[in-house]
Short mmCIF file of C-alpha atoms and ligand atoms in Angstrom, two decimals:
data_model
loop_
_atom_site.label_atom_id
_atom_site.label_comp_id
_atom_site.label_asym_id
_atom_site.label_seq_id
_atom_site.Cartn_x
_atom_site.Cartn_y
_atom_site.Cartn_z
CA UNK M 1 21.36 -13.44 6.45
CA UNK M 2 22.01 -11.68 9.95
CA UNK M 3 20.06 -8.93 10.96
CA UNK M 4 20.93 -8.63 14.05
CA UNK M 5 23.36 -7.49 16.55
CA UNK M 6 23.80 -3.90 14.59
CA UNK M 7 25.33 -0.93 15.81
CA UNK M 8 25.41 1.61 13.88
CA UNK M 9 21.93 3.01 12.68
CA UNK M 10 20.29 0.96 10.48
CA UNK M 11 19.40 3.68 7.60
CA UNK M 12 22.49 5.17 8.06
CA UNK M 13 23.10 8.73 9.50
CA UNK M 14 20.10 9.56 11.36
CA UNK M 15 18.73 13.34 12.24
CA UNK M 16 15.69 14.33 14.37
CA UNK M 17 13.01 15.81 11.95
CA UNK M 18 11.31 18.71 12.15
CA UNK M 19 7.48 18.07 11.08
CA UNK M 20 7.06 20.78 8.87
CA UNK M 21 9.10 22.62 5.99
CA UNK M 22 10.68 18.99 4.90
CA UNK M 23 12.76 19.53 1.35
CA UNK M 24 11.58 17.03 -1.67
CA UNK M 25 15.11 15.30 -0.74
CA UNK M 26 14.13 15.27 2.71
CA UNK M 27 10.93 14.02 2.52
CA UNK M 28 11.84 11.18 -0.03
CA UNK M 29 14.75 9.97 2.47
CA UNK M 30 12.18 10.30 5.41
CA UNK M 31 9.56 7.80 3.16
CA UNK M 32 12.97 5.89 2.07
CA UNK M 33 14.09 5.30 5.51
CA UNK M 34 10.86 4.73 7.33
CA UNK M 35 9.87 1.78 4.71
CA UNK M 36 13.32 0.27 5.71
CA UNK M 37 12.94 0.20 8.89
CA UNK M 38 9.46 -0.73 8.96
CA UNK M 39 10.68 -4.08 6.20
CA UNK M 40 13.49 -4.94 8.80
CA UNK M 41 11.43 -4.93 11.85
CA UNK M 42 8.77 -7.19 10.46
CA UNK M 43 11.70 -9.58 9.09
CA UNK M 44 12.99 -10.12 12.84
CA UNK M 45 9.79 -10.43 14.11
CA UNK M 46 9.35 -13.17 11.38
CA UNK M 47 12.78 -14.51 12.86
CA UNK M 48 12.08 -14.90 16.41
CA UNK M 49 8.41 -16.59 15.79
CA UNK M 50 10.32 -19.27 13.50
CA UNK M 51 12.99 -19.68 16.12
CA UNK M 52 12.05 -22.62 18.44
CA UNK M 53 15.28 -24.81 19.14
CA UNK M 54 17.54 -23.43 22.59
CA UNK M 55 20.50 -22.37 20.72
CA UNK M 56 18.77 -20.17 18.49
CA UNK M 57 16.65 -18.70 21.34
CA UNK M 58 19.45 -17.76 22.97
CA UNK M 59 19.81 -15.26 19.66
CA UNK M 60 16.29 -13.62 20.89
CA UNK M 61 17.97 -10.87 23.20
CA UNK M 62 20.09 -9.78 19.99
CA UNK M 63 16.99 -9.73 18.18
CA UNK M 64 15.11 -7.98 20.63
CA UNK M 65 17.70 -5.19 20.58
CA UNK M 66 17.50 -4.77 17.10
CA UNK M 67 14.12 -4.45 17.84
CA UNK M 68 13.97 -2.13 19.99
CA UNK M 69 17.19 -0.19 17.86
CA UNK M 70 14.76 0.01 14.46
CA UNK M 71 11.73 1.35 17.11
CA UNK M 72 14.20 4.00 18.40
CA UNK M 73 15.48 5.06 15.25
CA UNK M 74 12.43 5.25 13.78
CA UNK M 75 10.94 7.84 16.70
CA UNK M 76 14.29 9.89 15.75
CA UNK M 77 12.35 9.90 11.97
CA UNK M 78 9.27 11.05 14.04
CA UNK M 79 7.43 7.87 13.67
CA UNK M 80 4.56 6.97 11.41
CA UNK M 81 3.07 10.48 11.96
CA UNK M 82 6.03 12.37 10.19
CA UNK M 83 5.94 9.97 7.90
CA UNK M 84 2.87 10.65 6.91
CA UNK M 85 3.65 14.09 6.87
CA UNK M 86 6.37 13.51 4.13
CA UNK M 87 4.19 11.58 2.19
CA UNK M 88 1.48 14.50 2.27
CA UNK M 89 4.43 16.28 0.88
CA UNK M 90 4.64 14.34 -1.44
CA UNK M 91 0.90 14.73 -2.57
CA UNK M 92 1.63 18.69 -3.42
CA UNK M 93 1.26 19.73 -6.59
CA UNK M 94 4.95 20.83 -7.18
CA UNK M 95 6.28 17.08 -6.17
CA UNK M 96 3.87 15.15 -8.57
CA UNK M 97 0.58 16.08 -7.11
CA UNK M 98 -2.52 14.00 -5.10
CA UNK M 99 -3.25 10.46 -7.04
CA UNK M 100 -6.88 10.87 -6.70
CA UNK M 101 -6.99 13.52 -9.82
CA UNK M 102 -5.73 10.99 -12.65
CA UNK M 103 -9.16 9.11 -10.50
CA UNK M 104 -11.33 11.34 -11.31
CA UNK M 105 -10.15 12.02 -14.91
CA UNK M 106 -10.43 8.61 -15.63
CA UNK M 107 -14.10 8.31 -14.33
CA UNK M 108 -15.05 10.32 -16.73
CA UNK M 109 -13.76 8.07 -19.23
CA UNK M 110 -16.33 5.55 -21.71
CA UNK M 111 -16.13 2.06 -20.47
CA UNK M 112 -15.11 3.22 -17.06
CA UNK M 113 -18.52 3.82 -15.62
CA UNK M 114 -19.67 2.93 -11.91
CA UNK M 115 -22.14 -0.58 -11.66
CA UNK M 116 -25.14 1.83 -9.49
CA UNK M 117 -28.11 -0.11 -8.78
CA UNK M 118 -31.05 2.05 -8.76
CA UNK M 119 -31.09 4.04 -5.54
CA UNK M 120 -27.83 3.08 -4.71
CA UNK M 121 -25.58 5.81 -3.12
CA UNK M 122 -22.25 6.13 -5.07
CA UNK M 123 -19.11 5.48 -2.69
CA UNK M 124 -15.87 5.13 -2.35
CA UNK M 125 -13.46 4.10 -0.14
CA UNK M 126 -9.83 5.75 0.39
CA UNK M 127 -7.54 2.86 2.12
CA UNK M 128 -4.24 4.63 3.23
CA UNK M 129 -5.77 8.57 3.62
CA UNK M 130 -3.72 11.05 4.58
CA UNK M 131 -5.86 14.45 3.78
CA UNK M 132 -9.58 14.94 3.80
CA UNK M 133 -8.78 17.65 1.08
CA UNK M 134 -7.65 15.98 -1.69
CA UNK M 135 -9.26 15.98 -5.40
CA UNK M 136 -11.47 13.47 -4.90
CA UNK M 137 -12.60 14.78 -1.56
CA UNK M 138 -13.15 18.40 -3.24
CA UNK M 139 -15.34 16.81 -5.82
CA UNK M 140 -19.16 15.83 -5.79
CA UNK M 141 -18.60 12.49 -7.65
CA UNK M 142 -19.21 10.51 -4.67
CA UNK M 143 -22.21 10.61 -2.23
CA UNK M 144 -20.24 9.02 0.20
CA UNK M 145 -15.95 8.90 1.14
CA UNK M 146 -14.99 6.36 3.99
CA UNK M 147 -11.23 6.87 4.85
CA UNK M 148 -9.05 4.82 6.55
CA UNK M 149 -5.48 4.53 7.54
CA UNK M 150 -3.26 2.75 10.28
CA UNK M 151 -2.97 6.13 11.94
CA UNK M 152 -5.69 8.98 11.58
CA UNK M 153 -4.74 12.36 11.56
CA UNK M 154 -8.28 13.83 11.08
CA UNK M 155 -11.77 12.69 12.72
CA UNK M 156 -13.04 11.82 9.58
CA UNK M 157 -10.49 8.97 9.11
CA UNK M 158 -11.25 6.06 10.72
CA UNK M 159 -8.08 4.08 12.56
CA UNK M 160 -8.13 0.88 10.54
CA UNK M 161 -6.13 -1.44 9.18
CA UNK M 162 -7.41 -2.53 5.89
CA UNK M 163 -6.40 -6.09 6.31
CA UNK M 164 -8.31 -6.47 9.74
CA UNK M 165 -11.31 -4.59 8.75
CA UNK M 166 -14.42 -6.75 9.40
CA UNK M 167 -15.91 -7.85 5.57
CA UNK M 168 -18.84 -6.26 4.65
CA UNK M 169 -21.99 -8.05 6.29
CA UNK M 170 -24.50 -6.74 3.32
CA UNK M 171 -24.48 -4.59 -0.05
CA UNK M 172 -25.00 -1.36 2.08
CA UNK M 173 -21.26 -1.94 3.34
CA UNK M 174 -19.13 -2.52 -0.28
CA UNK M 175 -18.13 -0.20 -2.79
CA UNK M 176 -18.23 1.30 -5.94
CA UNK M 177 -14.38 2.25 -5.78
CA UNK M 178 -11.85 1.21 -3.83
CA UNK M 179 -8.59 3.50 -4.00
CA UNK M 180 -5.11 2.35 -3.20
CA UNK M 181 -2.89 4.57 -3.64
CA UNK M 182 0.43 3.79 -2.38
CA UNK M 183 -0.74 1.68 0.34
CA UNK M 184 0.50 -2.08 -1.38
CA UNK M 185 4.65 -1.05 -0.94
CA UNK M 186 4.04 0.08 2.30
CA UNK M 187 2.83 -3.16 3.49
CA UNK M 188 5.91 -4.83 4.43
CA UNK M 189 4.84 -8.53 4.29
CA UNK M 190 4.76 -10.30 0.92
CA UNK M 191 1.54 -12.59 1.70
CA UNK M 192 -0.17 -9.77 3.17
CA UNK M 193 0.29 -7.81 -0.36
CA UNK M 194 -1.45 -10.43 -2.08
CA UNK M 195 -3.70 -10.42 1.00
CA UNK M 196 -4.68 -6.86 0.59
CA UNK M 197 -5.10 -7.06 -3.40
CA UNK M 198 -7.74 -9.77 -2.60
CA UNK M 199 -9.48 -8.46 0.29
CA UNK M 200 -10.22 -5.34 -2.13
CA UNK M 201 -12.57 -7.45 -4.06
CA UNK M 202 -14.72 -8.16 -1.26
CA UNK M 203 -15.40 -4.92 -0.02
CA UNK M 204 -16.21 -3.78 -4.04
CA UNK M 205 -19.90 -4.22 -5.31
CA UNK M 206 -19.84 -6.64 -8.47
CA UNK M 207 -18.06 -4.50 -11.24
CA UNK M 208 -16.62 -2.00 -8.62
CA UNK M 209 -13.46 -0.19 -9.89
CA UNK M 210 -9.98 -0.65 -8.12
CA UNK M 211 -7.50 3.07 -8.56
CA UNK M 212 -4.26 1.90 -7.55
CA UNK M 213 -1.12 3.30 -7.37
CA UNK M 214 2.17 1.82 -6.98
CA UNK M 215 6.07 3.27 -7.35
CA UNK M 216 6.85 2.14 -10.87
CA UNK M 217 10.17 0.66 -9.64
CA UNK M 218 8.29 -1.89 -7.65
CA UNK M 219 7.26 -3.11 -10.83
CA UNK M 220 9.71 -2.00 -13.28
CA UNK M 221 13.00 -2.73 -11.38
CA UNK M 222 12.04 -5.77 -8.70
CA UNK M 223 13.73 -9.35 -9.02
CA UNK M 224 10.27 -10.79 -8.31
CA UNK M 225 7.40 -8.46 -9.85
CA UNK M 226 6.99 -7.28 -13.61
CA UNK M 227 4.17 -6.04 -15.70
CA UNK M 228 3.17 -9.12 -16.83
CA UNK M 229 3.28 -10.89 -13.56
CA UNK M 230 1.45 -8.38 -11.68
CA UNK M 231 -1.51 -8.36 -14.68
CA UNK M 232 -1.64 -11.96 -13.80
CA UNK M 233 -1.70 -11.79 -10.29
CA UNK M 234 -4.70 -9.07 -10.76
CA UNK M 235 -6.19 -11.49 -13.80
CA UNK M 236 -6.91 -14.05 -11.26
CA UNK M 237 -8.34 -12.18 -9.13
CA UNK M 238 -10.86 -11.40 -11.61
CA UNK M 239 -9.82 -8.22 -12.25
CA UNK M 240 -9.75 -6.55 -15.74
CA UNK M 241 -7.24 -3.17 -16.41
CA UNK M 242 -9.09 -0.62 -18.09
CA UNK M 243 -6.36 2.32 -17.68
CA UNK M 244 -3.10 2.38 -16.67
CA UNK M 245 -0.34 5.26 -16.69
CA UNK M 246 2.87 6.04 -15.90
CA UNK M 247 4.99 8.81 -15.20
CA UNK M 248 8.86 9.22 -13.55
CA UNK M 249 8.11 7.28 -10.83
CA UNK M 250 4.53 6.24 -10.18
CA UNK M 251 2.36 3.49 -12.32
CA UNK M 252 -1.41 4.73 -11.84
CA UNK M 253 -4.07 1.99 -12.56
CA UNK M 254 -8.06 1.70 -12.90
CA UNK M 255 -9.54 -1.83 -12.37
CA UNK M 256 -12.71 -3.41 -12.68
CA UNK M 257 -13.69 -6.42 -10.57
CA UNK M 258 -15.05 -9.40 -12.12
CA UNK M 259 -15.48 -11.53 -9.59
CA UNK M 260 -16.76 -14.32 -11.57
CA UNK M 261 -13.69 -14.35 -13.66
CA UNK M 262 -11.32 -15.17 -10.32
CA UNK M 263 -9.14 -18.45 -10.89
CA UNK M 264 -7.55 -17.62 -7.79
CA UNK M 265 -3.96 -19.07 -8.92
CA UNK M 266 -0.94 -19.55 -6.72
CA UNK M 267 1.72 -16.89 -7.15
CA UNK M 268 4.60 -17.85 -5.21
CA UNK M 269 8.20 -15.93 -4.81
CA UNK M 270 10.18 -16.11 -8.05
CA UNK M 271 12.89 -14.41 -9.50
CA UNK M 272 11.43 -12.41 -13.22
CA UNK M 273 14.93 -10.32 -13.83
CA UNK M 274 18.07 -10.84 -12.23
CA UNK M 275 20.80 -7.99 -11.48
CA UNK M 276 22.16 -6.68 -8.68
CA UNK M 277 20.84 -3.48 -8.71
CA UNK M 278 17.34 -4.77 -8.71
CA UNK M 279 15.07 -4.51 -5.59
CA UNK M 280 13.24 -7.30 -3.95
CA UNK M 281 9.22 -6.20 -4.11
CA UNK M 282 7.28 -9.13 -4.02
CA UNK M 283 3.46 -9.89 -4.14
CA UNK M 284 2.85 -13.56 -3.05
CA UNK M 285 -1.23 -15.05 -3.24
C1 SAM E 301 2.46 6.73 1.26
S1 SAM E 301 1.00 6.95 2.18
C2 SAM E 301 -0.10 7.17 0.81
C3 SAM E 301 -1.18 8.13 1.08
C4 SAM E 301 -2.11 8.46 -0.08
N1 SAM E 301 -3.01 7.36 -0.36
C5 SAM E 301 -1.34 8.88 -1.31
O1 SAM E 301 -1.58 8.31 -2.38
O2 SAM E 301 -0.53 9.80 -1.24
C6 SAM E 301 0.60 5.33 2.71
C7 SAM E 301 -0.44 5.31 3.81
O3 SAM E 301 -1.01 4.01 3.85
C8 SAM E 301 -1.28 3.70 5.19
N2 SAM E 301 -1.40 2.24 5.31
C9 SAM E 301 -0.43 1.32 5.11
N3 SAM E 301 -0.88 0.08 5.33
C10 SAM E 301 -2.19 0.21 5.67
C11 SAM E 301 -3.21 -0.71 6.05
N4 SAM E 301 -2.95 -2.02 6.14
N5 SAM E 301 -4.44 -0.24 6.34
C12 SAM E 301 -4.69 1.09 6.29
N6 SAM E 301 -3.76 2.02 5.94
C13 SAM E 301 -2.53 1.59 5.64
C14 SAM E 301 -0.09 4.29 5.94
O4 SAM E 301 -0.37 4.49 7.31
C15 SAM E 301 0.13 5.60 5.20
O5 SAM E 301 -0.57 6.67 5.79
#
Protein backbone atom coordinates (compact mmCIF):
# COMPACT_ATOMS: atom_id res chain seq x y z
CA UNK A 1 0.00 0.00 0.00
CA UNK A 2 1.50 3.58 -0.77
CA UNK A 3 0.76 6.33 1.31
CA UNK A 4 2.85 8.54 0.23
CA UNK A 5 3.79 11.03 -2.28
CA UNK A 6 -0.02 12.57 -2.28
CA UNK A 7 -1.13 15.66 -3.66
CA UNK A 8 -4.22 16.40 -3.39
CA UNK A 9 -5.64 16.66 0.27
CA UNK A 10 -5.86 13.66 1.90
CA UNK A 11 -9.70 13.92 3.22
CA UNK A 12 -10.62 15.40 0.23
CA UNK A 13 -11.83 19.07 -0.20
CA UNK A 14 -10.59 20.86 2.71
CA UNK A 15 -12.15 24.32 4.30
CA UNK A 16 -10.81 26.39 7.25
CA UNK A 17 -13.31 25.96 10.21
CA UNK A 18 -14.80 28.30 12.11
CA UNK A 19 -14.81 27.08 15.95
CA UNK A 20 -18.17 27.76 16.75
CA UNK A 21 -21.77 27.38 15.09
CA UNK A 22 -20.48 23.90 13.31
CA UNK A 23 -23.78 22.10 11.55
CA UNK A 24 -24.39 18.23 12.75
CA UNK A 25 -22.97 17.54 9.03
CA UNK A 26 -20.19 19.68 9.75
CA UNK A 27 -19.20 18.56 12.84
CA UNK A 28 -19.48 14.76 11.91
CA UNK A 29 -17.10 15.45 8.73
CA UNK A 30 -14.78 17.54 11.09
CA UNK A 31 -14.64 14.14 13.67
CA UNK A 32 -14.65 12.02 10.20
CA UNK A 33 -11.75 13.77 8.79
CA UNK A 34 -9.64 14.44 11.82
CA UNK A 35 -9.69 10.48 12.75
CA UNK A 36 -8.34 10.00 9.13
CA UNK A 37 -5.82 11.96 9.26
CA UNK A 38 -4.80 11.24 12.65
CA UNK A 39 -4.94 6.92 11.38
CA UNK A 40 -2.71 7.95 8.32
CA UNK A 41 -0.14 9.86 10.14
CA UNK A 42 0.51 7.20 12.70
CA UNK A 43 0.64 4.52 9.70
CA UNK A 44 3.73 6.50 8.11
CA UNK A 45 5.24 7.03 11.17
CA UNK A 46 4.92 3.18 11.58
CA UNK A 47 6.53 3.13 7.96
CA UNK A 48 9.57 5.07 8.36
CA UNK A 49 10.57 3.32 11.92
CA UNK A 50 10.29 -0.18 9.99
CA UNK A 51 12.27 1.20 7.10
CA UNK A 52 16.01 0.40 7.62
CA UNK A 53 17.58 -0.80 4.19
CA UNK A 54 19.12 2.48 1.79
CA UNK A 55 16.69 2.15 -0.93
CA UNK A 56 13.78 2.42 1.14
CA UNK A 57 15.27 5.33 3.14
CA UNK A 58 15.63 7.13 0.32
CA UNK A 59 11.46 6.96 0.40
CA UNK A 60 11.76 8.96 3.94
CA UNK A 61 11.62 12.58 2.31
CA UNK A 62 8.24 11.41 0.54
CA UNK A 63 7.15 10.25 3.76
CA UNK A 64 8.13 13.13 5.58
CA UNK A 65 6.05 15.30 3.23
CA UNK A 66 3.13 13.40 3.72
CA UNK A 67 3.87 14.07 7.05
CA UNK A 68 4.08 17.23 7.23
CA UNK A 69 0.87 17.42 4.34
CA UNK A 70 -1.61 15.38 7.03
CA UNK A 71 -0.09 18.06 9.95
CA UNK A 72 -1.03 20.96 7.61
CA UNK A 73 -4.26 19.79 6.65
CA UNK A 74 -5.19 18.96 9.81
CA UNK A 75 -4.41 22.80 11.28
CA UNK A 76 -6.80 23.82 8.19
CA UNK A 77 -9.50 21.40 10.39
CA UNK A 78 -8.30 23.57 13.40
CA UNK A 79 -6.38 20.85 15.00
CA UNK A 80 -7.23 18.67 17.95
CA UNK A 81 -8.86 21.71 19.67
CA UNK A 82 -11.73 22.09 17.00
CA UNK A 83 -11.97 18.78 17.07
CA UNK A 84 -12.83 18.63 20.26
CA UNK A 85 -15.12 21.28 19.76
CA UNK A 86 -17.15 19.13 17.22
CA UNK A 87 -17.19 16.37 19.37
CA UNK A 88 -18.67 18.64 22.29
CA UNK A 89 -21.19 19.17 19.61
CA UNK A 90 -21.77 16.21 19.42
CA UNK A 91 -22.48 15.74 23.25
CA UNK A 92 -25.70 18.26 22.91
CA UNK A 93 -28.76 17.05 23.59
CA UNK A 94 -30.30 17.57 20.05
CA UNK A 95 -27.30 15.34 18.36
CA UNK A 96 -27.67 12.29 20.78
CA UNK A 97 -26.78 13.89 24.01
CA UNK A 98 -23.59 13.52 26.78
CA UNK A 99 -22.77 9.54 27.37
CA UNK A 100 -22.38 10.03 30.99
CA UNK A 101 -26.43 10.09 31.54
CA UNK A 102 -27.15 6.35 30.30
CA UNK A 103 -23.94 6.21 33.40
CA UNK A 104 -25.74 7.40 35.80
CA UNK A 105 -29.06 5.65 34.95
CA UNK A 106 -27.43 2.56 35.00
CA UNK A 107 -25.84 3.10 38.53
CA UNK A 108 -28.85 3.11 39.81
CA UNK A 109 -29.50 -0.19 38.54
CA UNK A 110 -29.53 -3.75 41.08
CA UNK A 111 -26.40 -5.66 40.51
CA UNK A 112 -24.62 -2.58 39.34
CA UNK A 113 -23.53 -1.24 42.66
CA UNK A 114 -19.99 0.40 43.46
CA UNK A 115 -17.32 -2.18 45.62
CA UNK A 116 -16.84 1.01 48.63
CA UNK A 117 -14.75 -0.07 51.38
CA UNK A 118 -15.78 1.57 54.47
CA UNK A 119 -14.55 5.16 54.43
CA UNK A 120 -13.67 4.98 51.04
CA UNK A 121 -14.41 8.14 48.90
CA UNK A 122 -16.47 7.18 45.77
CA UNK A 123 -14.57 8.24 42.41
CA UNK A 124 -14.44 8.23 39.14
CA UNK A 125 -12.36 8.87 36.49
CA UNK A 126 -13.38 10.54 32.98
CA UNK A 127 -10.48 9.43 30.34
CA UNK A 128 -11.09 11.54 27.12
CA UNK A 129 -13.11 14.82 28.93
CA UNK A 130 -14.16 17.38 27.02
CA UNK A 131 -16.69 19.46 29.47
CA UNK A 132 -16.58 19.80 33.20
CA UNK A 133 -20.47 20.17 32.83
CA UNK A 134 -21.66 17.14 31.78
CA UNK A 135 -24.34 14.77 33.66
CA UNK A 136 -22.14 13.11 35.62
CA UNK A 137 -20.27 16.22 36.59
CA UNK A 138 -23.78 17.95 37.55
CA UNK A 139 -24.52 15.05 39.80
CA UNK A 140 -23.47 14.26 43.52
CA UNK A 141 -22.86 10.51 42.84
CA UNK A 142 -19.26 10.87 43.07
CA UNK A 143 -17.11 12.46 45.87
CA UNK A 144 -14.46 12.80 43.60
CA UNK A 145 -14.13 13.36 39.26
CA UNK A 146 -10.43 13.23 37.89
CA UNK A 147 -10.50 14.22 34.13
CA UNK A 148 -8.14 13.74 31.67
CA UNK A 149 -7.59 14.19 28.02
CA UNK A 150 -4.60 14.59 25.47
CA UNK A 151 -5.48 18.26 25.33
CA UNK A 152 -7.26 20.19 28.28
CA UNK A 153 -9.52 22.81 27.61
CA UNK A 154 -10.42 23.59 31.28
CA UNK A 155 -8.07 23.70 34.54
CA UNK A 156 -9.79 21.01 35.96
CA UNK A 157 -8.63 18.55 33.24
CA UNK A 158 -5.48 17.31 33.65
CA UNK A 159 -3.16 17.00 30.20
CA UNK A 160 -2.69 13.25 30.15
CA UNK A 161 -2.49 10.62 28.07
CA UNK A 162 -4.20 7.67 29.50
CA UNK A 163 -1.74 5.20 28.18
CA UNK A 164 1.35 7.06 29.79
CA UNK A 165 -0.27 7.84 33.01
CA UNK A 166 1.93 6.54 35.88
CA UNK A 167 -0.16 3.24 37.56
CA UNK A 168 -1.56 3.84 40.66
CA UNK A 169 1.18 3.46 43.53
CA UNK A 170 -1.66 2.55 46.35
CA UNK A 171 -5.61 2.07 46.75
CA UNK A 172 -5.95 5.90 47.37
CA UNK A 173 -5.03 6.32 43.51
CA UNK A 174 -7.67 3.59 41.62
CA UNK A 175 -11.17 3.81 41.00
CA UNK A 176 -14.53 2.96 41.45
CA UNK A 177 -15.42 3.85 37.69
CA UNK A 178 -13.54 4.32 34.94
CA UNK A 179 -15.47 6.02 31.90
CA UNK A 180 -14.51 5.70 28.28
CA UNK A 181 -16.48 7.15 26.29
CA UNK A 182 -15.38 7.40 22.83
CA UNK A 183 -11.84 7.49 23.62
CA UNK A 184 -10.92 3.51 22.22
CA UNK A 185 -11.68 4.64 18.14
CA UNK A 186 -9.84 7.56 18.60
CA UNK A 187 -6.75 5.80 19.45
CA UNK A 188 -5.31 5.15 16.19
CA UNK A 189 -2.97 2.19 16.97
CA UNK A 190 -4.43 -1.32 17.16
CA UNK A 191 -2.04 -2.64 20.13
CA UNK A 192 -2.51 0.45 21.94
CA UNK A 193 -6.50 -0.28 21.90
CA UNK A 194 -5.98 -3.41 23.55
CA UNK A 195 -3.38 -1.48 25.56
CA UNK A 196 -5.83 0.99 26.85
CA UNK A 197 -8.72 -1.70 27.55
CA UNK A 198 -6.12 -3.32 29.89
CA UNK A 199 -4.53 -0.50 31.51
CA UNK A 200 -8.28 0.36 32.67
CA UNK A 201 -8.18 -2.52 34.99
CA UNK A 202 -5.34 -1.32 36.86
CA UNK A 203 -6.36 1.96 37.70
CA UNK A 204 -10.08 0.28 38.89
CA UNK A 205 -10.38 -0.92 42.62
CA UNK A 206 -11.29 -4.80 42.61
CA UNK A 207 -14.97 -4.88 41.22
CA UNK A 208 -14.68 -1.27 39.79
CA UNK A 209 -17.14 -0.63 36.89
CA UNK A 210 -15.87 0.19 33.26
CA UNK A 211 -18.82 2.82 31.12
CA UNK A 212 -17.66 2.60 27.73
CA UNK A 213 -18.74 3.83 24.71
CA UNK A 214 -17.87 2.98 21.29
CA UNK A 215 -19.49 3.92 17.56
CA UNK A 216 -21.56 0.82 16.96
CA UNK A 217 -20.05 0.51 13.45
CA UNK A 218 -16.71 -0.22 14.97
CA UNK A 219 -18.27 -3.20 16.13
CA UNK A 220 -21.11 -3.87 13.97
CA UNK A 221 -19.56 -3.18 10.50
CA UNK A 222 -15.47 -3.83 11.01
CA UNK A 223 -13.64 -6.78 9.07
CA UNK A 224 -11.82 -7.49 12.34
CA UNK A 225 -14.16 -6.71 15.49
CA UNK A 226 -17.75 -8.19 16.27
CA UNK A 227 -19.83 -8.60 19.33
CA UNK A 228 -18.65 -11.71 20.17
CA UNK A 229 -15.02 -11.00 19.68
CA UNK A 230 -14.97 -7.88 21.55
CA UNK A 231 -16.96 -9.82 24.72
CA UNK A 232 -14.01 -12.04 24.50
CA UNK A 233 -11.41 -9.68 24.31
CA UNK A 234 -13.16 -7.93 27.54
CA UNK A 235 -13.82 -11.74 29.05
CA UNK A 236 -10.17 -12.12 29.38
CA UNK A 237 -9.55 -9.34 30.79
CA UNK A 238 -11.67 -10.34 33.54
CA UNK A 239 -14.28 -8.28 32.81
CA UNK A 240 -18.03 -9.21 33.13
CA UNK A 241 -20.95 -6.99 30.96
CA UNK A 242 -23.64 -6.12 33.12
CA UNK A 243 -25.48 -3.54 30.62
CA UNK A 244 -25.10 -2.81 27.30
CA UNK A 245 -27.22 -0.56 24.79
CA UNK A 246 -27.46 0.58 21.61
CA UNK A 247 -28.89 3.20 19.66
CA UNK A 248 -28.31 4.61 15.72
CA UNK A 249 -24.91 4.84 16.11
CA UNK A 250 -23.37 4.40 19.54
CA UNK A 251 -23.04 0.89 21.64
CA UNK A 252 -23.05 2.09 25.44
CA UNK A 253 -21.59 -0.52 27.93
CA UNK A 254 -21.23 -1.01 31.89
CA UNK A 255 -18.44 -3.42 33.05
CA UNK A 256 -17.33 -4.88 36.09
CA UNK A 257 -13.71 -5.88 36.67
CA UNK A 258 -12.87 -9.18 37.91
CA UNK A 259 -9.54 -9.23 37.97
CA UNK A 260 -9.16 -12.66 39.18
CA UNK A 261 -11.08 -13.97 36.28
CA UNK A 262 -8.26 -12.44 33.60
CA UNK A 263 -6.86 -15.31 31.21
CA UNK A 264 -5.18 -12.67 29.47
CA UNK A 265 -5.52 -14.46 25.87
CA UNK A 266 -3.86 -13.40 22.67
CA UNK A 267 -6.15 -11.58 20.26
CA UNK A 268 -4.37 -11.05 17.18
CA UNK A 269 -5.66 -9.26 13.73
CA UNK A 270 -8.26 -11.43 11.99
CA UNK A 271 -10.73 -11.01 9.53
CA UNK A 272 -14.69 -11.84 11.42
CA UNK A 273 -16.85 -10.57 8.16
CA UNK A 274 -15.64 -9.91 4.88
CA UNK A 275 -17.16 -7.19 2.33
CA UNK A 276 -15.98 -4.39 0.88
CA UNK A 277 -17.88 -1.95 2.44
CA UNK A 278 -16.69 -3.00 5.82
CA UNK A 279 -14.20 -0.84 7.87
CA UNK A 280 -10.99 -1.99 9.33
CA UNK A 281 -11.36 -1.29 13.43
CA UNK A 282 -9.24 -3.52 15.13
CA UNK A 283 -8.44 -4.24 18.86
CA UNK A 284 -5.23 -6.39 19.10
CA UNK A 285 -3.99 -7.71 23.05
C1 LIG B 1 -14.66 12.02 20.77
S1 LIG B 1 -13.93 12.75 22.18
C2 LIG B 1 -15.00 12.03 23.39
C3 LIG B 1 -15.28 12.93 24.52
C4 LIG B 1 -16.28 12.43 25.56
N1 LIG B 1 -15.71 11.40 26.39
C5 LIG B 1 -17.58 11.98 24.92
O1 LIG B 1 -18.02 10.86 25.19
O2 LIG B 1 -18.19 12.76 24.18
C6 LIG B 1 -12.46 11.83 22.41
C7 LIG B 1 -11.49 12.50 23.36
O3 LIG B 1 -10.58 11.51 23.82
C8 LIG B 1 -9.32 12.11 23.96
N2 LIG B 1 -8.30 11.06 23.95
C9 LIG B 1 -7.98 10.24 22.93
N3 LIG B 1 -6.97 9.42 23.26
C10 LIG B 1 -6.65 9.72 24.55
C11 LIG B 1 -5.67 9.23 25.46
N4 LIG B 1 -4.80 8.29 25.09
N5 LIG B 1 -5.61 9.76 26.70
C12 LIG B 1 -6.46 10.75 27.06
N6 LIG B 1 -7.42 11.26 26.24
C13 LIG B 1 -7.51 10.76 25.00
C14 LIG B 1 -9.25 13.07 22.77
O4 LIG B 1 -8.29 14.09 22.96
C15 LIG B 1 -10.67 13.61 22.71
O5 LIG B 1 -10.81 14.80 23.44
Amino acid sequence: MVFFGKKSPITGKQNARKTTGLKAASTRSIINKYHQLNKRKLQLQGLKKRMKKAEEQAKEAEIDAEITQIDSEMEKLGGLEVYQKASLKGQDQTRGGDSSHVLLKWLKNEGNELALEEGQEKKLLEVGCLSVSNAVSKSTEFDTIDRIDLRSNDPLIKQQDFLKRPLPKSDQEKYHVISLSLVLNFVPVTADRGKMLQLTTKFLHPQGLLFFVLPKACVENSRYLDGELFDSIMASLGYEKLEETTTDKLIYQLWRCRQEKAKYQKFTKNEVRSGSTRNNFCITL
